[in-house]
XYZ file of C-alpha atoms in Angstrom:
736
model
C -0.211 0.191 0.012
C 1.684 3.555 -1.404
C 2.601 5.618 -1.025
C 3.468 5.248 3.107
C 4.741 7.917 5.181
C 7.745 7.213 7.395
C 7.895 7.671 11.100
C 11.073 10.191 11.188
C 11.919 10.356 15.858
C 14.781 11.537 17.196
C 15.751 9.212 19.394
C 16.909 9.168 22.176
C 13.504 9.715 24.106
C 12.674 10.092 27.551
C 8.843 8.223 27.633
C 8.426 7.250 30.989
C 9.088 9.514 33.999
C 10.528 7.640 36.723
C 9.969 10.507 39.812
C 6.165 9.829 38.693
C 4.879 6.006 39.721
C 0.735 5.502 38.744
C -2.116 6.167 41.317
C -5.264 3.813 39.862
C -7.083 5.733 42.730
C -10.417 7.030 41.394
C -9.212 10.417 41.371
C -6.163 10.403 39.165
C -8.080 7.196 37.187
C -10.356 9.664 36.101
C -7.438 11.519 34.624
C -5.874 8.431 33.423
C -8.683 7.249 31.093
C -9.456 11.348 29.701
C -5.639 11.865 28.066
C -7.010 7.990 26.176
C -6.799 8.783 22.304
C -10.648 6.116 22.737
C -12.216 7.899 25.503
C -13.988 9.926 23.575
C -16.257 7.720 21.059
C -17.014 10.670 18.449
C -17.081 14.530 19.018
C -18.210 14.943 23.156
C -20.102 11.058 23.037
C -18.083 9.276 26.103
C -16.943 5.826 25.835
C -18.184 3.523 28.988
C -15.726 0.400 28.419
C -12.570 2.175 30.055
C -14.997 2.680 33.195
C -16.669 -0.497 33.387
C -13.932 -2.420 32.751
C -10.985 -0.269 35.245
C -11.106 -3.190 37.997
C -10.442 -5.941 35.362
C -7.542 -4.504 34.111
C -6.104 -3.554 37.326
C -6.346 -7.019 37.960
C -5.608 -8.727 35.059
C -2.449 -5.826 35.447
C -1.429 -6.956 38.119
C -1.408 -10.757 37.314
C 0.581 -9.784 34.510
C 2.830 -8.855 36.863
C 3.104 -12.281 39.030
C 3.894 -13.824 35.336
C 6.366 -11.834 34.696
C 8.086 -12.608 38.414
C 7.689 -15.903 37.751
C 8.907 -16.501 34.823
C 12.032 -13.924 34.036
C 12.729 -12.822 37.661
C 15.815 -10.906 36.148
C 13.230 -8.852 34.503
C 13.374 -4.871 36.284
C 9.441 -4.226 35.159
C 8.984 -0.380 34.789
C 5.710 -0.134 34.074
C 2.895 -2.521 32.843
C -0.212 -0.648 30.385
C -3.632 -2.036 28.723
C -3.571 -0.850 24.848
C -5.766 -2.323 22.118
C -9.154 -2.763 20.781
C -10.366 -3.886 24.283
C -10.167 -0.905 25.487
C -13.221 0.380 22.962
C -14.368 -2.553 21.871
C -17.042 -5.139 23.556
C -14.722 -7.639 23.117
C -14.549 -9.080 27.101
C -11.363 -11.484 26.743
C -9.182 -10.423 24.120
C -6.884 -8.113 26.127
C -3.696 -7.154 25.265
C -0.636 -5.690 28.028
C 2.504 -3.647 27.109
C 5.782 -4.526 29.934
C 8.297 -2.021 29.771
C 11.303 -3.842 31.601
C 14.516 -2.254 31.896
C 17.721 -3.167 29.610
C 16.793 -3.890 26.054
C 14.639 -6.923 24.955
C 12.023 -7.946 22.896
C 9.717 -10.153 24.456
C 5.691 -11.360 23.010
C 3.562 -13.998 25.275
C 0.159 -15.551 24.613
C -1.641 -16.694 28.102
C -4.554 -17.391 29.358
C -5.023 -16.120 32.654
C -8.356 -16.888 35.407
C -9.966 -14.141 37.171
C -12.542 -14.632 40.394
C -15.485 -12.569 39.863
C -19.160 -12.705 41.998
C -17.385 -16.681 42.470
C -17.449 -17.624 38.654
C -14.405 -18.320 37.456
C -12.731 -16.246 34.365
C -10.706 -16.879 32.156
C -8.635 -14.124 29.093
C -7.170 -14.534 26.537
C -4.364 -11.957 27.218
C -1.805 -10.865 25.080
C 1.929 -10.056 26.903
C 3.830 -7.651 24.906
C 8.074 -7.547 26.590
C 10.398 -4.760 25.715
C 13.238 -2.918 26.646
C 12.807 0.642 28.347
C 16.262 0.962 25.526
C 14.295 0.350 22.655
C 11.893 2.772 23.161
C 13.960 5.689 24.392
C 17.130 4.709 22.593
C 14.775 2.702 19.391
C 18.031 0.151 19.145
C 16.861 -3.144 17.384
C 17.320 -6.026 20.497
C 19.984 -8.586 17.964
C 19.010 -11.474 19.690
C 16.021 -12.099 18.793
C 13.827 -13.741 15.400
C 11.169 -10.859 14.805
C 12.572 -10.042 11.538
C 14.575 -6.395 11.878
C 11.872 -3.711 9.539
C 8.971 -5.634 12.135
C 11.539 -4.855 15.574
C 11.844 -0.810 14.027
C 7.534 -0.140 13.051
C 6.926 -1.537 16.949
C 9.642 0.068 18.165
C 8.948 3.379 16.676
C 4.550 3.214 16.194
C 5.099 2.351 19.961
C 7.664 4.923 21.141
C 4.514 8.552 20.026
C 1.360 6.320 20.798
C 2.318 5.608 24.336
C 0.489 8.180 26.111
C -2.116 9.111 24.688
C -2.951 5.318 23.734
C -1.372 2.927 25.817
C -3.705 3.158 29.662
C -0.506 2.772 32.539
C -2.238 1.037 35.592
C 1.483 -0.189 37.130
C 4.230 1.621 37.337
C 5.389 5.136 36.905
C 3.980 6.920 33.752
C 4.681 8.142 30.444
C 6.510 11.464 29.734
C 3.525 12.893 27.062
C 5.893 13.421 24.359
C 2.995 16.295 22.393
C 6.239 17.007 19.062
C 6.507 13.409 18.758
C 3.294 12.734 19.138
C 1.726 15.913 16.172
C 5.158 15.241 13.907
C 4.288 11.288 13.442
C 0.784 11.331 13.489
C 0.267 10.167 9.508
C 3.472 7.707 9.770
C 1.058 5.982 12.490
C -2.147 6.553 10.097
C -0.082 5.022 7.542
C 1.567 2.127 9.412
C -1.856 1.797 10.104
C -3.863 1.751 7.057
C -0.581 -0.843 5.840
C -1.044 -3.491 8.102
C -4.283 -3.303 8.141
C -4.382 -3.980 4.182
C -1.659 -6.553 4.785
C -3.519 -9.207 7.225
C -6.637 -7.982 6.810
C -7.750 -7.240 3.822
C -5.930 -9.023 1.017
C -7.716 -12.616 0.850
C -4.351 -13.551 0.369
C -2.921 -13.228 3.930
C -3.484 -17.073 5.418
C -5.622 -16.173 8.776
C -8.518 -17.745 10.648
C -10.780 -15.530 10.407
C -13.997 -15.043 9.077
C -14.875 -12.391 6.067
C -17.150 -11.282 9.536
C -13.739 -11.066 11.819
C -12.275 -9.260 8.705
C -14.337 -6.684 9.198
C -14.071 -6.122 12.708
C -10.368 -5.881 12.783
C -10.123 -3.478 9.402
C -12.067 -0.881 11.570
C -10.737 -1.401 14.404
C -7.525 0.248 12.790
C -9.338 2.305 10.953
C -11.130 3.616 14.473
C -7.641 3.238 15.913
C -6.058 5.563 13.267
C -8.863 8.704 13.178
C -8.347 8.711 16.148
C -5.086 9.839 16.253
C -6.334 12.268 13.316
C -8.848 13.793 15.888
C -6.884 14.050 18.002
C -4.637 17.013 16.011
C -7.087 18.379 13.385
C -10.984 19.475 14.923
C -12.851 19.148 11.336
C -16.258 19.327 10.674
C -15.239 15.604 8.365
C -12.857 13.616 10.850
C -15.162 13.836 13.068
C -18.073 12.572 10.775
C -15.924 10.207 9.511
C -14.939 8.774 13.086
C -18.271 8.743 14.249
C -18.786 6.528 9.929
C -16.104 3.657 11.254
C -16.826 3.672 15.005
C -21.179 3.159 13.966
C -20.478 0.708 11.012
C -17.960 -1.411 13.705
C -20.907 -1.765 15.334
C -23.439 -2.958 13.374
C -25.455 -6.217 13.124
C -24.831 -7.372 9.524
C -21.579 -5.910 9.270
C -20.379 -6.805 5.621
C -16.870 -7.540 4.353
C -17.186 -5.214 1.663
C -18.479 -2.790 3.152
C -15.067 -2.583 5.671
C -13.591 -2.553 2.571
C -15.218 -0.214 1.137
C -14.906 2.276 3.692
C -10.618 1.220 4.931
C -10.640 3.052 0.662
C -12.376 5.742 1.444
C -10.164 6.328 4.943
C -7.346 5.560 3.134
C -7.968 8.676 0.418
C -8.918 11.494 2.618
C -5.486 10.738 5.073
C -3.254 10.519 1.318
C -5.178 13.935 0.500
C -4.441 14.969 4.378
C -1.291 14.524 4.303
C 0.158 15.557 0.509
C 2.433 18.610 1.280
C 3.754 16.569 3.598
C 4.671 13.757 1.749
C 6.265 16.180 -0.640
C 8.558 18.003 2.590
C 9.589 14.278 3.502
C 10.421 13.308 -0.745
C 12.431 15.988 -0.462
C 14.436 16.096 2.978
C 15.483 12.924 2.867
C 16.852 10.175 0.934
C 17.391 6.873 2.697
C 17.944 5.101 0.342
C 20.802 7.624 -0.345
C 21.192 8.210 2.996
C 22.207 3.748 3.190
C 24.638 4.440 0.540
C 26.284 6.628 2.930
C 26.247 4.896 5.634
C 27.520 1.900 4.824
C 30.557 3.795 3.625
C 30.794 4.875 6.876
C 30.354 2.076 7.971
C 32.740 -0.022 6.208
C 35.699 2.608 6.990
C 34.254 2.364 10.847
C 34.933 -2.071 10.406
C 39.072 -0.794 9.933
C 39.941 1.758 12.049
C 38.354 -1.286 14.227
C 40.224 -4.217 12.530
C 43.914 -1.806 12.588
C 43.052 -1.314 16.103
C 43.165 2.313 16.304
C 40.723 3.066 18.433
C 42.452 3.046 21.910
C 40.394 5.018 24.997
C 37.983 6.641 21.798
C 35.759 4.685 19.969
C 35.781 4.811 17.025
C 33.853 7.019 14.896
C 34.194 8.864 11.572
C 32.114 11.298 9.354
C 31.370 13.115 6.012
C 30.545 15.844 4.036
C 28.619 15.320 0.850
C 26.767 17.759 -1.899
C 23.757 17.913 -3.114
C 25.218 16.252 -6.230
C 25.834 13.477 -4.012
C 30.152 13.576 -4.798
C 31.775 13.338 -1.755
C 33.423 16.498 -0.216
C 35.838 15.195 2.644
C 36.172 11.172 4.947
C 37.303 11.856 8.092
C 37.258 10.616 11.388
C 37.920 11.166 14.962
C 41.877 12.267 15.667
C 44.358 12.881 18.652
C 44.501 16.762 18.566
C 46.701 18.420 21.184
C 44.734 19.009 24.327
C 42.182 15.413 23.570
C 40.073 14.266 21.201
C 38.899 16.412 17.576
C 35.343 14.692 16.537
C 35.126 13.251 13.715
C 32.195 15.611 12.427
C 34.505 19.044 13.384
C 37.894 17.374 11.542
C 36.515 16.748 8.527
C 35.015 19.927 8.127
C 38.561 21.792 9.387
C 38.968 19.029 6.079
C 36.328 20.735 4.157
C 37.782 24.365 5.340
C 41.579 22.906 4.083
C 39.939 22.734 0.770
C 37.873 26.193 0.820
C 35.158 24.564 0.826
C 32.103 26.418 3.435
C 29.178 27.018 1.162
C 27.911 24.730 4.403
C 24.626 25.273 3.450
C 24.810 22.944 0.245
C 25.730 19.993 1.976
C 25.231 17.128 4.574
C 26.431 16.150 7.080
C 26.753 12.275 7.690
C 28.336 10.607 11.859
C 28.679 7.484 12.798
C 27.148 8.182 15.859
C 24.672 11.190 16.975
C 26.805 14.427 17.545
C 27.848 15.301 20.879
C 26.283 18.973 22.229
C 29.757 21.085 21.586
C 29.711 19.335 17.652
C 25.885 19.773 17.590
C 26.194 23.524 18.714
C 29.342 24.523 15.627
C 27.515 22.039 12.811
C 24.350 24.245 14.054
C 26.204 27.233 14.112
C 27.531 26.575 9.973
C 23.884 25.381 8.933
C 24.892 22.783 7.276
C 21.443 21.714 5.162
C 21.307 18.041 6.802
C 22.875 15.909 9.481
C 22.079 12.288 9.387
C 23.582 10.763 12.235
C 23.937 6.346 12.375
C 23.131 5.643 15.856
C 21.690 7.236 18.992
C 25.097 7.982 21.718
C 23.486 6.145 24.660
C 26.579 7.559 26.927
C 24.800 11.088 26.414
C 22.492 11.626 28.638
C 19.295 13.799 28.212
C 19.632 16.350 29.306
C 23.047 16.592 27.253
C 22.250 17.601 24.119
C 21.480 20.845 22.422
C 19.229 18.750 19.254
C 17.023 23.131 20.212
C 20.690 24.465 18.276
C 19.364 22.587 14.987
C 15.951 23.375 15.581
C 17.349 27.079 15.906
C 19.039 27.086 12.872
C 16.679 25.091 10.751
C 19.071 22.948 9.505
C 17.556 19.113 9.587
C 18.788 16.613 11.457
C 17.474 13.357 11.775
C 18.508 9.207 12.702
C 18.864 6.877 9.512
C 15.545 5.167 8.478
C 17.197 1.768 7.648
C 16.756 -1.583 10.741
C 20.104 -3.313 8.970
C 22.021 -0.035 9.216
C 20.588 0.248 12.686
C 22.007 -2.840 13.742
C 24.664 -2.933 12.517
C 26.586 0.005 13.960
C 24.374 -1.697 17.184
C 27.093 -4.472 17.110
C 30.314 -1.787 16.630
C 29.351 0.530 19.312
C 27.799 -1.133 22.279
C 30.483 -3.643 22.911
C 32.846 -0.949 22.772
C 30.624 0.588 25.059
C 29.852 -2.471 27.800
C 33.775 -2.280 28.120
C 34.061 1.888 28.357
C 31.634 1.852 31.318
C 33.060 -1.144 32.741
C 36.322 0.450 32.656
C 34.872 3.911 33.351
C 36.843 4.755 36.236
C 34.340 5.571 39.450
C 34.592 9.514 40.625
C 35.292 10.285 44.742
C 32.938 13.880 44.345
C 30.629 11.833 46.717
C 32.440 10.370 48.965
C 33.307 14.180 50.584
C 29.703 13.782 52.651
C 31.070 10.421 54.833
C 33.401 12.733 55.574
C 30.973 14.526 59.057
C 32.969 18.308 58.963
C 33.377 18.628 55.331
C 29.563 17.937 55.409
C 28.883 20.394 58.738
C 30.599 22.757 56.083
C 28.403 22.293 52.806
C 25.231 21.016 54.861
C 25.607 24.972 56.679
C 27.647 26.923 53.689
C 23.991 25.784 50.552
C 22.181 26.891 53.849
C 22.702 29.812 53.494
C 22.637 30.725 49.998
C 19.394 28.930 49.612
C 18.299 31.243 52.836
C 19.944 34.113 51.393
C 18.429 33.423 47.477
C 14.596 32.108 49.186
C 14.635 28.843 47.707
C 13.497 25.586 50.195
C 16.949 25.672 52.095
C 14.557 22.707 54.932
C 15.721 20.182 52.029
C 19.114 20.254 52.222
C 19.542 17.890 54.895
C 17.579 15.917 53.009
C 19.272 16.392 50.154
C 22.421 15.906 50.683
C 22.363 12.531 53.618
C 20.076 10.715 50.218
C 23.540 11.508 47.795
C 25.742 10.343 50.826
C 23.556 7.365 50.477
C 24.163 6.988 47.623
C 27.482 7.983 47.045
C 29.088 5.251 44.688
C 26.617 6.507 41.870
C 26.742 9.232 41.401
C 23.253 8.273 38.688
C 21.698 6.848 41.574
C 22.025 9.831 44.585
C 20.280 11.932 41.056
C 18.142 10.115 40.216
C 16.991 9.800 44.233
C 17.053 13.073 44.997
C 14.206 14.232 42.028
C 12.420 11.475 42.749
C 12.000 12.828 46.462
C 11.948 16.257 45.172
C 10.222 16.349 41.774
C 10.434 19.363 41.297
C 13.386 20.552 41.903
C 14.644 21.666 38.667
C 12.241 21.219 36.560
C 11.937 23.979 33.574
C 9.587 26.302 34.996
C 9.884 25.469 39.047
C 9.173 28.063 41.620
C 11.823 26.639 43.869
C 14.798 26.888 41.656
C 15.947 27.187 38.659
C 13.343 31.011 38.381
C 14.905 31.653 42.048
C 17.627 31.062 40.453
C 17.655 32.898 37.542
C 16.902 36.007 39.243
C 19.894 35.610 42.122
C 21.813 35.603 38.819
C 21.067 39.027 37.930
C 21.411 40.006 40.993
C 24.218 38.849 41.142
C 25.920 39.675 37.352
C 25.106 43.464 37.814
C 27.095 43.669 41.232
C 29.713 41.746 39.828
C 30.297 44.172 36.777
C 29.774 46.899 39.135
C 32.644 45.635 41.097
C 34.763 44.764 37.936
C 34.123 48.593 36.701
C 37.292 49.575 37.824
C 39.999 46.808 36.762
C 38.478 47.151 32.676
C 40.618 48.832 30.364
C 40.505 50.275 27.000
C 38.582 49.630 24.355
C 38.159 46.381 23.435
C 36.808 44.060 25.610
C 36.693 39.335 25.816
C 34.421 37.078 28.079
C 35.820 34.458 27.534
C 33.270 30.762 28.387
C 30.485 32.913 28.002
C 27.213 31.320 26.543
C 25.400 34.877 27.744
C 25.009 38.217 27.430
C 23.782 39.529 30.629
C 27.549 39.986 31.280
C 28.639 42.512 28.888
C 25.440 44.175 29.068
C 26.612 45.120 32.915
C 29.610 45.938 31.510
C 28.942 48.121 28.644
C 26.423 49.908 31.020
C 29.000 50.668 33.616
C 31.947 51.127 31.330
C 31.468 53.534 28.401
C 34.881 53.593 27.148
C 33.933 49.488 25.797
C 33.528 50.229 22.113
C 34.063 46.156 21.126
C 32.261 43.352 23.799
C 33.703 39.544 22.116
C 31.465 36.631 24.054
C 33.478 33.858 23.064
C 31.840 29.292 24.024
C 32.527 26.301 21.651
C 29.850 26.446 19.978
C 26.105 27.567 18.752
C 25.313 31.369 20.267
C 21.178 30.913 21.303
C 20.385 34.941 22.544
C 19.218 37.112 20.369
C 22.579 40.145 20.321
C 20.335 43.425 20.990
C 23.970 45.111 21.632
C 25.799 46.656 18.223
C 28.572 46.543 20.291
C 28.277 42.712 21.166
C 29.439 40.770 19.326
C 29.676 37.022 19.940
C 32.640 34.221 19.058
C 32.836 30.780 18.280
C 35.949 29.231 19.914
C 38.289 26.675 17.357
C 38.899 24.377 20.892
C 39.148 24.377 24.722
C 42.727 26.686 24.426
C 42.090 28.109 21.774
C 40.904 31.802 21.276
C 39.190 33.920 18.045
C 41.331 37.584 18.336
C 44.716 37.557 15.886
C 47.795 38.945 18.126
C 47.803 41.566 20.072
C 44.568 42.966 19.488
C 42.782 42.496 23.390
C 42.088 44.880 25.951
C 40.634 43.319 28.905
C 40.241 39.649 29.067
C 37.497 38.155 31.691
C 38.037 34.493 32.258
C 34.916 33.728 34.732
C 34.673 30.405 36.210
C 36.087 28.307 33.451
C 39.757 27.608 34.663
C 38.876 24.718 36.747
C 37.136 23.534 34.051
C 40.331 22.538 31.907
C 42.925 20.659 32.507
C 46.920 22.282 34.095
C 48.375 21.841 30.118
C 44.593 22.918 28.591
C 44.929 26.062 31.549
C 48.620 26.318 30.271
C 47.439 26.976 26.746
C 44.708 28.932 26.827
C 46.660 31.244 29.731
C 49.201 31.568 27.375
C 47.167 32.751 23.829
C 44.753 35.116 26.531
C 48.363 36.439 26.498
C 49.133 36.636 23.124
C 46.105 38.329 22.525
C 46.036 41.325 24.730
C 47.840 44.609 23.854
C 50.646 45.923 26.197
C 49.481 46.304 29.359
C 46.476 44.305 28.569
C 44.477 42.518 31.709
C 43.366 39.184 32.594
C 40.527 39.211 35.053
C 40.000 36.894 36.589
C 37.403 35.223 38.798
C 37.324 31.729 40.376
C 36.940 29.257 43.371
C 39.573 29.283 44.877
C 41.267 29.697 48.538
C 44.052 32.095 49.933
C 46.729 29.465 51.323
C 47.679 31.160 54.027
C 44.554 32.241 55.618
C 45.980 35.936 57.102
C 42.511 37.922 55.208
C 40.672 39.636 56.378
C 38.161 38.188 59.302
C 34.963 36.181 57.865
C 31.615 34.564 58.249
C 32.246 31.241 60.362
C 31.365 29.259 57.632
C 34.603 30.429 55.395
C 36.738 31.373 58.577
C 35.595 27.025 58.683
C 36.493 26.190 55.545
C 40.259 28.574 55.297
C 41.394 25.667 58.682
C 40.792 23.404 55.979
C 43.592 21.729 54.369
C 44.044 21.901 50.617
C 42.663 18.666 50.117
C 39.811 18.887 51.761
C 39.278 22.557 50.192
C 39.629 21.567 46.957
C 37.245 18.682 47.653
C 34.848 20.301 49.193
C 35.474 23.156 45.903
C 34.641 20.187 43.570
C 31.235 18.935 45.333
C 30.435 22.475 45.376
C 30.874 22.801 40.893
C 28.851 18.877 41.251
C 25.793 19.809 42.622
C 25.662 22.774 41.025
C 26.421 21.792 38.128
C 24.943 18.524 37.275
C 22.523 17.796 40.103
C 20.922 21.308 40.120
C 21.650 22.545 36.305
C 20.823 19.008 34.452
C 24.632 20.400 32.936
C 25.574 16.861 31.740
C 28.219 17.993 29.721
C 29.849 19.746 30.763
C 33.315 19.152 31.299
C 33.647 18.843 35.589
C 37.779 18.038 36.239
C 37.625 20.117 39.392
C 41.148 21.263 38.831
C 41.514 23.976 41.743
C 44.550 26.667 42.829
C 45.237 28.452 45.936
C 45.872 31.707 44.412
C 49.364 32.188 45.547
C 49.586 29.081 43.083
C 47.520 31.290 40.557
C 49.836 34.186 40.814
C 52.706 32.136 40.345
C 50.618 30.457 36.938
C 50.057 33.481 35.809
C 53.820 35.426 36.828
C 54.919 32.057 34.461
C 53.580 33.400 31.441
C 54.804 37.172 31.630
C 51.510 38.522 33.906
C 51.606 40.928 36.964
C 49.162 40.817 39.236
C 47.447 44.067 40.807
C 44.805 43.283 41.975
C 43.468 40.116 44.458
C 40.723 39.780 46.827
C 38.751 37.002 48.583
C 35.921 37.626 47.854
C 33.351 38.662 51.935
C 30.093 36.441 52.083
C 27.860 39.926 52.416
C 24.733 38.418 53.301
C 22.804 41.403 52.246
C 24.742 41.652 49.054
C 25.952 38.086 48.371
C 27.955 38.684 44.094
C 29.341 35.983 44.187
C 29.121 32.199 46.385
C 31.603 31.735 47.914
C 34.863 31.223 48.332
C 36.223 32.886 45.270
C 38.992 34.661 44.402
C 38.357 38.293 41.905
C 42.369 38.181 40.524
C 43.827 40.653 38.196
C 46.947 40.502 35.971
C 47.996 43.071 33.821
C 50.805 42.239 30.540
C 54.939 43.382 31.634
C 55.917 43.254 27.547
């Protein structure tokens, strides 16, 4: 049945809210019913099957869980949901359940389960689909199963987009809505149902032991589901009428097979007409056969790297740039750079530049593995026509992806759609990932809480800080307790904190992020005022700034500044409204986009401790080279004086200063982890924890030809908290 619209799901997709367990009580149950695709028959006419059968669903779901626990004791059940025609048809005994478990699984069980009702034992035919959360979240396939890859892919795609609306969650965690994914794939879902119905029930040649009447029922039930999807995104009279027609025909006593076929043909024409524009768009955007050709070459080159043992610590990733005519412009791999690996995407872009190719909007970039956040920002900034990747990177967190960059820059970004290729990439990467995960060093960042003295100092500091910016400071002790209990597993610690305080890190959380943003505005203004005396010249740069708010404040205080540059490793997402401010992309962590002797003042605010020592040296060297004579570097860092000879501070800071250098670094490292990973979801940020004392920083800059002209260990002022101490401001001047 053609034409078909393919699913376009940009894996990974987060499908379960592991902070929200299902409550099947009366009030909560009604909310679950009302959001279900089949709750209304048509228009506002309610479907009473859900209310009438809720107890049956619940009792059968418990039986399903018992069965899974008994037959598959090693599987961790995350969710059990009901789906299928039993949600909206009169068939009393045919029930389907989806069981989502931890990992990668693709199983199907058919069981007869018995329930006792009014002293009677009633048998129910139950289909139990067992799927791994990784299959839905990452779009991967279970290579150990005999189920054809095409079929697995089809099932995974169609289920992933519909879980929130099509399935009735009964036990375990609730589904995440994923509105955009659902809306973008409604027509793909309709065509998938039409194709499935056509092959199974419409064609006479299918060897199914069904009567014509049963075939007719199956056809109409699939059509009803398809038009229910369509009606959820398009509120049109024609759709309501057609949905009503399908529903009434399904419940018609004398339904004929021929009548169901006519309705099928009518609905097919309707969907094709409605999706005409989309089909044309997709035909222009996606060339799956072409993608397959390109990825076969990528797989070949990847296997070459593996066979030659050229992997080392890094994954074998390759990338290529192809023009509109299908000609390969450049082909490269992940390579070793002076300051660490250069990712394949950046390497191939550099190779293309050397050939004089810069018209990126005419090119497609293919890469074997999903681009990391830094590569994503650079690629989207260059505005490639398309970016197609082979496999989702399971080591990238949901928070560490920056896909919005592609959307903002209107770059078409997607995973290729060939199940065979997905399987090939899976075979290559998942074995390597397993090794990488097993060999990964265990972090000791949370072990600092095992020391009662250090924990007390941290607790007091966080309580004081949260209280000063009007956050729920009474939560701190509970949060630290959870972190200590899970000190050997950072990810589990984060998960358990968010389970206990689910609104803490939500986008619009009144408890953290909004108040943090308000405090940042105040902090930035106070800091800009503080630095004003040390800003020199008309050319100022904020390295690793990511935002213009600091630049805007400095310009408002200092009228001598004519040009202010903010640099970072990739795309700058905010709109630049001040013509004095420009954003520049850094070629690397340590390379600055400035000519020699061009800048007057360079600001390094909370940047250096995220770099290794060799990277710190390289960055400072390049910064000094970019400075004019008598130019300045203003450093704001988490640090401390080695010798405690500063003016009196708060008790908490004084207690901190009494700690050993090693203990101070452990405390500072914890604050870095707490603020970035736990509280702001910045899994992508480099946490190196490379701290130095103020005396060490002074020597460090002096070696680079700088002299210290100002140094201040920031005093805590509760009424005017500029920075989260312990921090220092140090100003250095170029002496040659």
